[in-house]
Coordinates of C-alpha atoms and ligand atoms in Angstrom, one line a residue:
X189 CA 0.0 0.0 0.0
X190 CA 2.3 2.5 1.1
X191 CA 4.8 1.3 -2.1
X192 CA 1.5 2.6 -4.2
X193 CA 0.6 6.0 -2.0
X194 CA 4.5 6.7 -2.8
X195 CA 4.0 5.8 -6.5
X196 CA 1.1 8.1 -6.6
X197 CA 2.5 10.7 -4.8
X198 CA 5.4 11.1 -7.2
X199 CA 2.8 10.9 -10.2
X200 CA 0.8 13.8 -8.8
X201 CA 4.5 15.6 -7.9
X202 CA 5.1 15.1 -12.0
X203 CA 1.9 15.7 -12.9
X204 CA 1.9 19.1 -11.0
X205 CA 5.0 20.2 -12.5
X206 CA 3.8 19.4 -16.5
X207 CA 0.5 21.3 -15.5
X208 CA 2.6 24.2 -13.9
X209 CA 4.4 24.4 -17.3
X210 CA 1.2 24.1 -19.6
X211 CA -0.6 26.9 -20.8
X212 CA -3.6 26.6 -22.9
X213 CA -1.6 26.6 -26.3
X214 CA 0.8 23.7 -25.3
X215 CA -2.5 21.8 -24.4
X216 CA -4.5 22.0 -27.8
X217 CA -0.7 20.9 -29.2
X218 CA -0.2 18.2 -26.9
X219 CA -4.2 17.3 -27.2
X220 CA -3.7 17.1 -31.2
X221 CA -0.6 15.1 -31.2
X222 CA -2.0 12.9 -29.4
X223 CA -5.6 12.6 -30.4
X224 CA -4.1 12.0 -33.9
X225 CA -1.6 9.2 -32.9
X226 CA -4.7 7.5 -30.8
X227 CA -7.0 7.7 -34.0
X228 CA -4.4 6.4 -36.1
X229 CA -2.1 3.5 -34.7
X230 CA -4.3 2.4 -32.0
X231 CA -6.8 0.5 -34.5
X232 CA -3.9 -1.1 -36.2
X233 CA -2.1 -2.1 -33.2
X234 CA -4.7 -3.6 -31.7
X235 CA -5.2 -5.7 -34.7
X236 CA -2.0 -7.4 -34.5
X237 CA -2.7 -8.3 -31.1
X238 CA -6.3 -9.4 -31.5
X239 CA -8.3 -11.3 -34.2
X240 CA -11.6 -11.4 -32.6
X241 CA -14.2 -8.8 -34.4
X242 CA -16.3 -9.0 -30.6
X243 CA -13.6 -8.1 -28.6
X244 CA -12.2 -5.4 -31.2
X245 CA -15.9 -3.4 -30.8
X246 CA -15.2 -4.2 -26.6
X247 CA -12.1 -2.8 -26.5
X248 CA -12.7 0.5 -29.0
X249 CA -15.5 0.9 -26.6
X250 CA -13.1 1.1 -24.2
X251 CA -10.5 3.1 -26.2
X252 CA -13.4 6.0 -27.0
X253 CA -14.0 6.3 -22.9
X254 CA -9.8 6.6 -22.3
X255 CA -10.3 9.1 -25.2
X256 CA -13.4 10.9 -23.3
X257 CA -11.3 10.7 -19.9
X258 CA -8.1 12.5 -21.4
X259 CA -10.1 14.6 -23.0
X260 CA -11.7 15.5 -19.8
X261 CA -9.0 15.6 -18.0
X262 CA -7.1 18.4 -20.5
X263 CA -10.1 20.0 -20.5
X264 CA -9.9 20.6 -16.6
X265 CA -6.4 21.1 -16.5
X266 CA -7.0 24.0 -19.4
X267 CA -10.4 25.4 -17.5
X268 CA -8.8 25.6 -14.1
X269 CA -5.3 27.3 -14.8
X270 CA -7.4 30.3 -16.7
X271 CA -9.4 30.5 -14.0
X272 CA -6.9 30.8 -12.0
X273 CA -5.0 32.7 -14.3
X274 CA -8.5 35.1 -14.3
X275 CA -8.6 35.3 -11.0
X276 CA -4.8 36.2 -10.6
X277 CA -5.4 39.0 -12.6
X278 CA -8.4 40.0 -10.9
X279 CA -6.5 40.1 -7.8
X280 CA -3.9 42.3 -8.8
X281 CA -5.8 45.1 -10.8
X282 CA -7.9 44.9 -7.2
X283 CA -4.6 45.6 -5.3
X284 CA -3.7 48.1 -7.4
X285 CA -6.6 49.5 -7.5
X286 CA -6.9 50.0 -3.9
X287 CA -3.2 51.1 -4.0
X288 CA -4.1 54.0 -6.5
X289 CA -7.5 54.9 -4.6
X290 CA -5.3 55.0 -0.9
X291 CA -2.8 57.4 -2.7
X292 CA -5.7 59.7 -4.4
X293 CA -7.5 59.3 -0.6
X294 CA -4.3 60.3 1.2
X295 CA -3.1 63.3 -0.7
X296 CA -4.3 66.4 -1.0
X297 CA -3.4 66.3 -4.7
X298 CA -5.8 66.1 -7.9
X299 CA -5.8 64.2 -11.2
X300 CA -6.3 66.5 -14.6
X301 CA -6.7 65.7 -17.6
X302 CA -6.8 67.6 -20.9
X303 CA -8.4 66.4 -24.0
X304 CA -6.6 68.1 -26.8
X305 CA -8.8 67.1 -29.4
X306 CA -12.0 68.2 -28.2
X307 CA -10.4 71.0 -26.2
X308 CA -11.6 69.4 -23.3
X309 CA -10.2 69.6 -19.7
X310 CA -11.2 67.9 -16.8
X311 CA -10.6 70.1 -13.4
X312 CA -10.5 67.9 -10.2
X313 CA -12.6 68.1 -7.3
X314 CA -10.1 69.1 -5.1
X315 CA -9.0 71.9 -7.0
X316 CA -12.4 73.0 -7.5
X317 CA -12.5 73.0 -3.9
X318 CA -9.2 75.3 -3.2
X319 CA -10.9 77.9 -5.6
X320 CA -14.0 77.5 -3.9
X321 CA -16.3 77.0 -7.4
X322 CA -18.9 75.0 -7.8
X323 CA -19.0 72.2 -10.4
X324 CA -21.1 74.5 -12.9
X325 CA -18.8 77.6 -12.2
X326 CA -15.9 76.8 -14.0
X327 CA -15.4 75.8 -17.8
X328 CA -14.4 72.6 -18.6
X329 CA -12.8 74.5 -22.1
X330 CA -9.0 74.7 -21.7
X331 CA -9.2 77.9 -23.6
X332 CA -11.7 79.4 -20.9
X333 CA -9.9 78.2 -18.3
X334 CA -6.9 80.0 -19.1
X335 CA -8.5 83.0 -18.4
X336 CA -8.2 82.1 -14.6
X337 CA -4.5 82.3 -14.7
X338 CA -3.1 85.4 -13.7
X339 CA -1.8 87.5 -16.1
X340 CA 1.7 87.9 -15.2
X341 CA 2.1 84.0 -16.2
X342 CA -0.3 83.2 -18.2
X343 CA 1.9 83.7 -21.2
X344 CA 4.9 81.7 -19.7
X345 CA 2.1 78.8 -18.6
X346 CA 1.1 78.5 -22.4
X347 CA 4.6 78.7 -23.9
X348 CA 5.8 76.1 -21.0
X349 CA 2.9 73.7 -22.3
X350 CA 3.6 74.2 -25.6
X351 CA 7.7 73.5 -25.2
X352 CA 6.7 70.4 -23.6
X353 CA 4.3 69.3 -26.1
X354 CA 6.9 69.5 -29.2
X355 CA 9.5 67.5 -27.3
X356 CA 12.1 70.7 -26.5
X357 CA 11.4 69.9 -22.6
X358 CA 11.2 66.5 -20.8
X359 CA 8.7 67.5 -18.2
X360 CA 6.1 69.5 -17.3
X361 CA 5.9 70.7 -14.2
X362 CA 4.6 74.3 -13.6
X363 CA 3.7 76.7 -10.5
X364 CA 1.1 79.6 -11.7
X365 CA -1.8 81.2 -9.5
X366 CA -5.5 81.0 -10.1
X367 CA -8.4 83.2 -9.8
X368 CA -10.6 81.8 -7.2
X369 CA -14.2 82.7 -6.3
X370 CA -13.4 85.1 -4.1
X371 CA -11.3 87.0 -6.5
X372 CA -8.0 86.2 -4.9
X373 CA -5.1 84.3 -6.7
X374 CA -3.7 81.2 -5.1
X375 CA -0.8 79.0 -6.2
X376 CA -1.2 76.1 -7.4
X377 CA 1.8 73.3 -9.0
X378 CA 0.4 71.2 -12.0
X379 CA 2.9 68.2 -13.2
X380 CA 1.8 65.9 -16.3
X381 CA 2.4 63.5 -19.0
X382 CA 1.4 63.9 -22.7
X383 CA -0.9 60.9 -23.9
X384 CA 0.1 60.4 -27.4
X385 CA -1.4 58.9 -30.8
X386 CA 0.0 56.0 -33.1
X387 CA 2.0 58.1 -34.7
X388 CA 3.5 59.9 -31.3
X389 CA 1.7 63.5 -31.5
X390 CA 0.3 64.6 -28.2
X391 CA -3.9 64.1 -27.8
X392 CA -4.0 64.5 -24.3
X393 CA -2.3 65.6 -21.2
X394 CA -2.5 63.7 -17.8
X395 CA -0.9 64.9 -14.9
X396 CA -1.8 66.0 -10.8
X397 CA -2.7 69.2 -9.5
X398 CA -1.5 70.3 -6.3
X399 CA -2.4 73.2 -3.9
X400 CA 1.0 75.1 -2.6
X401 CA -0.3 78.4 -2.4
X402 CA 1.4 78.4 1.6
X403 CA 4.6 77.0 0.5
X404 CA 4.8 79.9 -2.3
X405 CA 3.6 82.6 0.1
X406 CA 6.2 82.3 2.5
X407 CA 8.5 81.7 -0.3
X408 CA 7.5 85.2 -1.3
X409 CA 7.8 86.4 1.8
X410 CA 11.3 85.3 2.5
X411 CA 11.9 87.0 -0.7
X412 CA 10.3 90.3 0.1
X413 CA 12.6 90.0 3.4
X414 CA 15.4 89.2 1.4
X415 CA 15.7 91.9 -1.1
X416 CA 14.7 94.3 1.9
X417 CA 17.6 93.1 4.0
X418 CA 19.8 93.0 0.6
X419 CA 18.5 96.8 0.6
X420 CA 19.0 97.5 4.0
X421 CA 22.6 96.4 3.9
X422 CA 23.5 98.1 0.9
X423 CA 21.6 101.7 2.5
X424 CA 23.9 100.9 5.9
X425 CA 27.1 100.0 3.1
X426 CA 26.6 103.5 1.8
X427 CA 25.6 105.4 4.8
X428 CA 29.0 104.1 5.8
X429 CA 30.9 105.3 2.9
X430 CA 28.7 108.9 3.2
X431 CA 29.6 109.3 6.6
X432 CA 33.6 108.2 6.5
X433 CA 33.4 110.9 3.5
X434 CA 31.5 112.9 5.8
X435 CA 34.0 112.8 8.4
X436 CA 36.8 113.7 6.3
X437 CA 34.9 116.7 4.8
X438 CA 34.4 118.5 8.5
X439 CA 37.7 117.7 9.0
X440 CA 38.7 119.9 6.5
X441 CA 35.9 121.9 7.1
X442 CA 37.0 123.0 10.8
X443 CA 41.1 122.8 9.9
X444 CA 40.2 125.8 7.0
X445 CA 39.1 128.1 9.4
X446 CA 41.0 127.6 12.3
X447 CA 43.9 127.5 10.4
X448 CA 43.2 130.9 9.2
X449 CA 42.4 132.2 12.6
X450 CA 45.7 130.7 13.7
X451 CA 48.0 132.7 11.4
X452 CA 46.4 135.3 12.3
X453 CA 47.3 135.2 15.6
X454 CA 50.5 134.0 14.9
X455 CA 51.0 137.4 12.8
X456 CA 49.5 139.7 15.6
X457 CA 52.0 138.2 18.2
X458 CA 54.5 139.3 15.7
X459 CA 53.6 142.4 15.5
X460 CA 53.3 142.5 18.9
X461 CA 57.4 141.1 19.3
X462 CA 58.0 143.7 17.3
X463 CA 56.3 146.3 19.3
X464 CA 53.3 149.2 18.8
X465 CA 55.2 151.5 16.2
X466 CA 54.9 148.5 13.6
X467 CA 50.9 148.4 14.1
X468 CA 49.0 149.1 10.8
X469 CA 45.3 149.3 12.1
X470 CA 44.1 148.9 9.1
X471 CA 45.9 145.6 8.5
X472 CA 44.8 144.4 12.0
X473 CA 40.9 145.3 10.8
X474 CA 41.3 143.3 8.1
X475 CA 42.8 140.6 10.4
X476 CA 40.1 140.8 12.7
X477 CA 37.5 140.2 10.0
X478 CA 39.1 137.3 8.8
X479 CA 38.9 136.1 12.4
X480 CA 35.2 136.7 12.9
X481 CA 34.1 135.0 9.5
X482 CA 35.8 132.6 10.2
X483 CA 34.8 132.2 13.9
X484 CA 31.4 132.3 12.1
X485 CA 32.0 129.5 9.9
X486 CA 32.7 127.4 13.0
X487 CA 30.1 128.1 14.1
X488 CA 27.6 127.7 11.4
X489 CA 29.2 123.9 10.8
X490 CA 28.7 123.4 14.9
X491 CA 25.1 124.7 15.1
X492 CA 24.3 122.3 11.8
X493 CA 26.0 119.4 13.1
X494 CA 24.1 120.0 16.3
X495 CA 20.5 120.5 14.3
X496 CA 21.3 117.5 12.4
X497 CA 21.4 115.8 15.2
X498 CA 18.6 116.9 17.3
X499 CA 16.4 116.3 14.0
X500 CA 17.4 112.5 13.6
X501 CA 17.0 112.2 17.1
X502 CA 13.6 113.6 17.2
X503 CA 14.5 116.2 19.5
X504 CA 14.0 119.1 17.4
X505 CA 11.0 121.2 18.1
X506 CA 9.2 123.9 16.3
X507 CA 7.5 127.1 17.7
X508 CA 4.7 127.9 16.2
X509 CA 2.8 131.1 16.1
X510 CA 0.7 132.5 13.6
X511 CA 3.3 134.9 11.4
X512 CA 3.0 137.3 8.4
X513 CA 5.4 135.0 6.4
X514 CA 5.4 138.0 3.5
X515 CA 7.1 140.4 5.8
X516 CA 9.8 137.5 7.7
X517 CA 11.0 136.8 3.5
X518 CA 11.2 140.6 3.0
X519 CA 13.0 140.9 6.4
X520 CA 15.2 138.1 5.4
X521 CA 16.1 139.7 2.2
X522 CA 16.9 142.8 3.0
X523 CA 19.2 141.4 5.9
X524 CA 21.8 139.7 3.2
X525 CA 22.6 143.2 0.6
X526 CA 25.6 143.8 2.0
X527 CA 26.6 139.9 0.6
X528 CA 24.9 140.4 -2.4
X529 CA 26.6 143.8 -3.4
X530 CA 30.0 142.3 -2.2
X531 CA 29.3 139.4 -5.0
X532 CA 28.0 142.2 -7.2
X533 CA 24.5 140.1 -7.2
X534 CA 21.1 142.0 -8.5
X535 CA 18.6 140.8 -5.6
X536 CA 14.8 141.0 -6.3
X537 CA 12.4 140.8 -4.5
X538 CA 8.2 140.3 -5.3
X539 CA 5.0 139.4 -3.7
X540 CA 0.9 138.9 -4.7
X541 CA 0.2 139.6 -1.4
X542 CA 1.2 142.4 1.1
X543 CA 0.2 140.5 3.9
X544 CA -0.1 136.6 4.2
X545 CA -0.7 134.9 8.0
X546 CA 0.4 131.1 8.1
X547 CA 1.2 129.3 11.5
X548 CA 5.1 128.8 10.9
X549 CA 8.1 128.6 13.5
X550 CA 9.4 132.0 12.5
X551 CA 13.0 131.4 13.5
X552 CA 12.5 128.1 11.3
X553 CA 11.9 129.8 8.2
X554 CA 14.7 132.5 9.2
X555 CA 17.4 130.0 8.9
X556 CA 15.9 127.9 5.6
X557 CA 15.4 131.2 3.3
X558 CA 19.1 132.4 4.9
X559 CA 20.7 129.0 3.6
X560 CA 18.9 128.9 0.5
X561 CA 20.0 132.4 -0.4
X562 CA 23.7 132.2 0.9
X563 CA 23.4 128.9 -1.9
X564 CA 22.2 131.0 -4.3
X565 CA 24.8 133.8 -3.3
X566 CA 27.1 131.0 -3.3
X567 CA 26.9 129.1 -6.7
X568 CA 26.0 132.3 -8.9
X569 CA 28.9 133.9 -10.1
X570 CA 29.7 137.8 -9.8
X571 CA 27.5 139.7 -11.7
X572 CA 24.8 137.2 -11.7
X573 CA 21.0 137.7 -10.8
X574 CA 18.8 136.5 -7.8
X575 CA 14.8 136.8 -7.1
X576 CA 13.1 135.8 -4.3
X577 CA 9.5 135.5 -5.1
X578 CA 6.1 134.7 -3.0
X579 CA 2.7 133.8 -4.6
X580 CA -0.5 133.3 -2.3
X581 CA -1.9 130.1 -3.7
X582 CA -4.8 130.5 -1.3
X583 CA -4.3 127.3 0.5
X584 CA -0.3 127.3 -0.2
X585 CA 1.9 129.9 -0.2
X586 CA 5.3 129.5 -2.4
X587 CA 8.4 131.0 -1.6
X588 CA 11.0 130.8 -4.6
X589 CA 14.5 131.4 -4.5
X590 CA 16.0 131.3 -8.3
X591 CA 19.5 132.2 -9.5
X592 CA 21.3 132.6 -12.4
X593 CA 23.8 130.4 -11.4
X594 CA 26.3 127.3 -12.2
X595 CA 22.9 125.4 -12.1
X596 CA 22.8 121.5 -10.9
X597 CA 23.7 118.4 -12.8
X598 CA 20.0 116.8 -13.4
X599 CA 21.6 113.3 -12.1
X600 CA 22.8 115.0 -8.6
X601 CA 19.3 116.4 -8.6
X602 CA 18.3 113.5 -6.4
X603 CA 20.8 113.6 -4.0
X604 CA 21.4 117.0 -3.0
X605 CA 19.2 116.9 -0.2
X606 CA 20.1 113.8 1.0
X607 CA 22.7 114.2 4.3
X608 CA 26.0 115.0 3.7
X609 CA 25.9 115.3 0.6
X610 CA 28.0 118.0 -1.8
X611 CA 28.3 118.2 -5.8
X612 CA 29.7 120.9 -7.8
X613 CA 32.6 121.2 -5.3
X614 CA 35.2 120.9 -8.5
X615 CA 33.2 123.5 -9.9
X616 CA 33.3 125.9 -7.2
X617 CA 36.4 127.1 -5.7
X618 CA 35.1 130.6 -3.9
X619 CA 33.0 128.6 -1.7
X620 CA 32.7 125.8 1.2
X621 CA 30.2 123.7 2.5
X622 CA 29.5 120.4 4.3
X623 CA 26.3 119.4 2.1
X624 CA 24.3 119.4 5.8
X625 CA 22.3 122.6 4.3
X626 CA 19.8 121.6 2.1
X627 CA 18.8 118.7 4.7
X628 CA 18.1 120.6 7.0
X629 CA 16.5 123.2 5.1
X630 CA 14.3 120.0 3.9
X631 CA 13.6 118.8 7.4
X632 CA 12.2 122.1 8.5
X633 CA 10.3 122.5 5.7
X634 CA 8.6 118.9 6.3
X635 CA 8.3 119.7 10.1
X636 CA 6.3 122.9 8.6
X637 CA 4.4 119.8 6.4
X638 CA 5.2 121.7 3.9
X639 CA 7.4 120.5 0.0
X640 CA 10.6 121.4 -1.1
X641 CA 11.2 120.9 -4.5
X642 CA 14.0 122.1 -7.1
X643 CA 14.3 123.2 -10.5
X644 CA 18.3 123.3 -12.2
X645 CA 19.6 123.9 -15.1
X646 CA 23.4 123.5 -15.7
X647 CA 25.5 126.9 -16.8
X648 CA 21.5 128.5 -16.5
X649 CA 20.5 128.1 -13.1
X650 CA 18.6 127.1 -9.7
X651 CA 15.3 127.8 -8.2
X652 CA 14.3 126.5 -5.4
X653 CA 10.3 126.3 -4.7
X654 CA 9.0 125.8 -0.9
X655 CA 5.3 125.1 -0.2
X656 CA 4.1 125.7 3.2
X657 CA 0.4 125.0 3.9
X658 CA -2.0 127.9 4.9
X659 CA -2.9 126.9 8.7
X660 CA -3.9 129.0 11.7
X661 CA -3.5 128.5 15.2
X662 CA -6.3 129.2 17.2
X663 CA -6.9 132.0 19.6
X664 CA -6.6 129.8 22.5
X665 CA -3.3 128.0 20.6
X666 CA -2.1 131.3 20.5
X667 CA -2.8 132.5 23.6
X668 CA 0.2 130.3 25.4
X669 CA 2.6 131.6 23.2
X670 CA 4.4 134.6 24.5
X671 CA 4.1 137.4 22.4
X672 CA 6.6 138.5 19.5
X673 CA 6.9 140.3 16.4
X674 CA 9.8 139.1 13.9
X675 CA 12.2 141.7 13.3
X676 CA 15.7 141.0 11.7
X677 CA 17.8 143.3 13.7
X678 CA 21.4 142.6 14.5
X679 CA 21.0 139.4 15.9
X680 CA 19.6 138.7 12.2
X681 CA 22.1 140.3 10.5
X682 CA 24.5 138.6 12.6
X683 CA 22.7 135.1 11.6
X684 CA 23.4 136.2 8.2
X685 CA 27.0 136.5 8.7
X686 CA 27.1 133.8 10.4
X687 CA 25.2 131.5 7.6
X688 CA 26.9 133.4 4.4
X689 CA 30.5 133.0 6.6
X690 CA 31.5 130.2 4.2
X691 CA 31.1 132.4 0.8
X692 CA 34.5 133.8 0.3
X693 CA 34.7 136.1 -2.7
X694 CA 37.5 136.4 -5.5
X695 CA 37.5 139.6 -7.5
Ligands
ADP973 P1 26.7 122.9 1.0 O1 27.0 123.2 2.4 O2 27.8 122.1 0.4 O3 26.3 124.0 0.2 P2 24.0 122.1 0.8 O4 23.3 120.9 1.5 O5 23.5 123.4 1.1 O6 25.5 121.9 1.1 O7 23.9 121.8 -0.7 C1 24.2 120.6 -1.3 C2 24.7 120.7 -2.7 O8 23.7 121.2 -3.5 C3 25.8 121.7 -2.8 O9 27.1 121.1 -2.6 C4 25.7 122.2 -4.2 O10 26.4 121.5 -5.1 C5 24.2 122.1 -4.6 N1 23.5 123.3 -4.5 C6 22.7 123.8 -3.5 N2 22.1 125.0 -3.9 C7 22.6 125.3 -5.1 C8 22.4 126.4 -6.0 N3 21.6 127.4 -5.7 N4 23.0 126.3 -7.2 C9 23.8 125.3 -7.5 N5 24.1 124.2 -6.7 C10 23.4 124.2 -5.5

């Protein structure tokens, strides 16, 4: 018994293996071959053995049912490895199936798709959900859809598509943002594959669709931050370089004068070795005047580099009272002749109004017309012209200062009222400066809320145009402010030496 279980098992073990390797071609084959050999020999073999006509019919009867059995037996074999090949297949495209949904299930991407033929494109929930729109909102036409894109890429998203369509990219992979319901544009990072026909020309594009509007945001941000620190750095960079400049221009400015005043006082104790007969007074006059402007020039440069500093520091506070603004200019004017006849200037001065009241820090505007003028005293050669001009613009009044000057390069325009800042110098030799002026002259102005703006013309001239806004204090306003009327008297005239003590003239 166990000699036949063995037998059989190593029957079954071979019989296994040859059904393992058959597939449903090899079968009909093998069935053929053999189903052809059976009909053929196995009548004439069995005719050598056997004479009897009886047992001939008995045993054919017996050969048709081994056929029938074989046959049945093939057939089973065949039927049962397609089904299982079937139901192999079955299970895998379930798998994957599964596989694909869990992916789609677990990310927040979308599947598109773009018909190309029929112009056709088929916009996934999801991103229909980012944009807020309801099925029926947006088109399905590719063409209509591109009118969601924004218009600063929807050129590049079309030429990108198209690049990748006629084979000069390898992928497609693009980041554009989208008009959503709400009017705002969100980004969004599509990535596909062109679906191609027999011949290999693109029908269709397949691809994902992903929502990375926060990734781009901050990107943009950090961008924003970036080129703001990159502008920062470079502002500090050439604050740095103004101020080193800076530094070794009030060098020189306080080493001119005090040089001067140092020779001087090196001559007088000459004279003074040499004893009182030698003493020409007039020589000693003009000594002492060299003294005093320049005394005045160090002065000027300290009370600037003071005001500049109380202005970026915040400390610098304006008086305000309610002023004739007309009769301070006129005041002011009249104050500098004696510098403009030295120079050989024509002043002139004109108003539309006699009278004009304006709530203005009149010790403010003192010191902005003085610098503007000593400028235009400054930078118009001997000879040349000067008007100061005020027109009531009913809500503004403008003060103008124009020259006939040596006029300002229209690139330096920009810059001259930045801190620290000179041009012209090479162009100017009869006159100093440390290019703090026209700041601070711009600072008041704005603490007045009032404009500066300028007007130049190289070799024709300069005007300068201030706009201060017509505002009154109130009675009560002006009831804490002690009372004081704006006169220039020495004190002025002594501010305008002391303002116009870095204009040294050359005849
Ligand atoms: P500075 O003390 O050097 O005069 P400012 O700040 O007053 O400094 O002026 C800055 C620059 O503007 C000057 O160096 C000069 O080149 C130019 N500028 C100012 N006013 C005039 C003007 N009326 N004509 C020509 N150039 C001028």
């Amino acid at each position: 018994m166990k000699y036949f279980t063995r037998r059989f098992s190593k029957f079954k073990a071979l019989f296994v293996i040859i059904a393992k390797k058959l597939n449903a071609f090899n079968i009909v084959i093998i069935y053929g071959i053999v189903g052809a050999l059976w009909i053929m020999l196995s009548d004439k073999v069995l005719s050598i053995f056997m004479s009897d006509p009886a047992k001939m019919v008995q045993i054919s009867i017996y050969k048709g049912w081994f056929f029938v059995a074989c046959t049945s037996l093939l057939l089973y074999i065949l039927i049962d490895s397609s089904i299982k090949e079937i139901n192999k297949s079955k299970n895998e495209l379930r798998l994957s199936e599964e596989r694909y949904r869990m992916v789609i299930n677990n990310t927040t991407d979308g599947l598109w798709e773009w018909d190309i033929i029929e112009d056709k494109i088929n916009i996934p929930s999801s991103l229909k959900k980012i944009l807020s729109y309801e099925d029926e909102e947006i088109s399905h036409k590719a063409a209509e859809f591109s009118d969601l894109i924004h218009p600063d890429e929807v050129i590049i998203v079309k030429e990108k598509i198209k690049r990748y369509l006629s084979g000069e990219t390898p992928k497609l992979e693009l980041e554009f943002r989208v008009k959503s319901k709400s009017l705002e544009y969100l980004w969004i990072q599509i990535r596909g594959q062109a679906i191609k026909d027999k011949v290999g020309n693109p029908v269709g594009v397949i691809g994902t669709v992903t929502d990375v509007n926060e990734r781009k945001m901050t990107e943009v941000a950090l961008t924003k931050t970036m080129k703001e620190n990159e502008r920062l750095l470079s502002e500090v960079i050439e604050y740095d370089k103004l101020r080193t400049e800076f530094i070794t221009n009030i060098s020189h400015e306080f080493r001119t004068p005090l040089n001067v005043i140092l020779s001087v006082v090196q001559v007088l104790s000459i004279y003074e070795k040499k004893g009182n007969s030698t003493v020409d007074l007039n020589k000693i006059n003009k000594y002492m005047k060299n003294v005093k402007q320049n005394c005045y020039r160090l002065l000027k440069l300290i009370n600037n580099l003071i005001d500049v500093n109380r202005i970026d520091s915040g400390f610098f506070q304006l008086q305000m009272s309610n002023e004739n603004i007309v009769e301070i200019v006129k005041q002011i004017t009249n104050s500098v002749n004696d510098f403009v006849n030295i120079k050989q200037l024509k002043l002139t001065f004109s108003s539309n109004v006699k009278e004009k009241i304006i709530a203005c820090d009149a010790d403010k505007v003192e010191r902005l017309m003085l610098n503007l003028i000593s400028n235009s005293i400054k930078y118009t050669k001997l000879g040349g012209e000067i008007f100061i001009d005020i027109v009531d613009m009913g809500g503004v009044v403008k003060i103008s200062v124009k020259d006939t000057g040596i006029g300002i390069e229209k690139d330096k325009i920009p810059i001259i009222f930045d801190r620290f800042r000179q041009v012209n110098t090479s162009l100017v030799k009869d006159s100093e400066g440390s290019g703090i002026g026209l700041y601070l002259v711009k600072s008041l102005v704005e603490m007045h809320n009032g404009e500066i703006k300028v007007i130049s013309e190289p070799g024709v001239g300069t005007e300068f145009i201030v706009s201060f806004p017509v505002v009154l204090l109130s009675e009560k306003e002006m009831e804490s402010i002690p009372r004081r009327t704006f006169t220039v008297n020495n004190d002025g005239v002594e501010k305008a030496e002391i303002e116009f003590s870095d204009i040294y003239v050359t005849q």
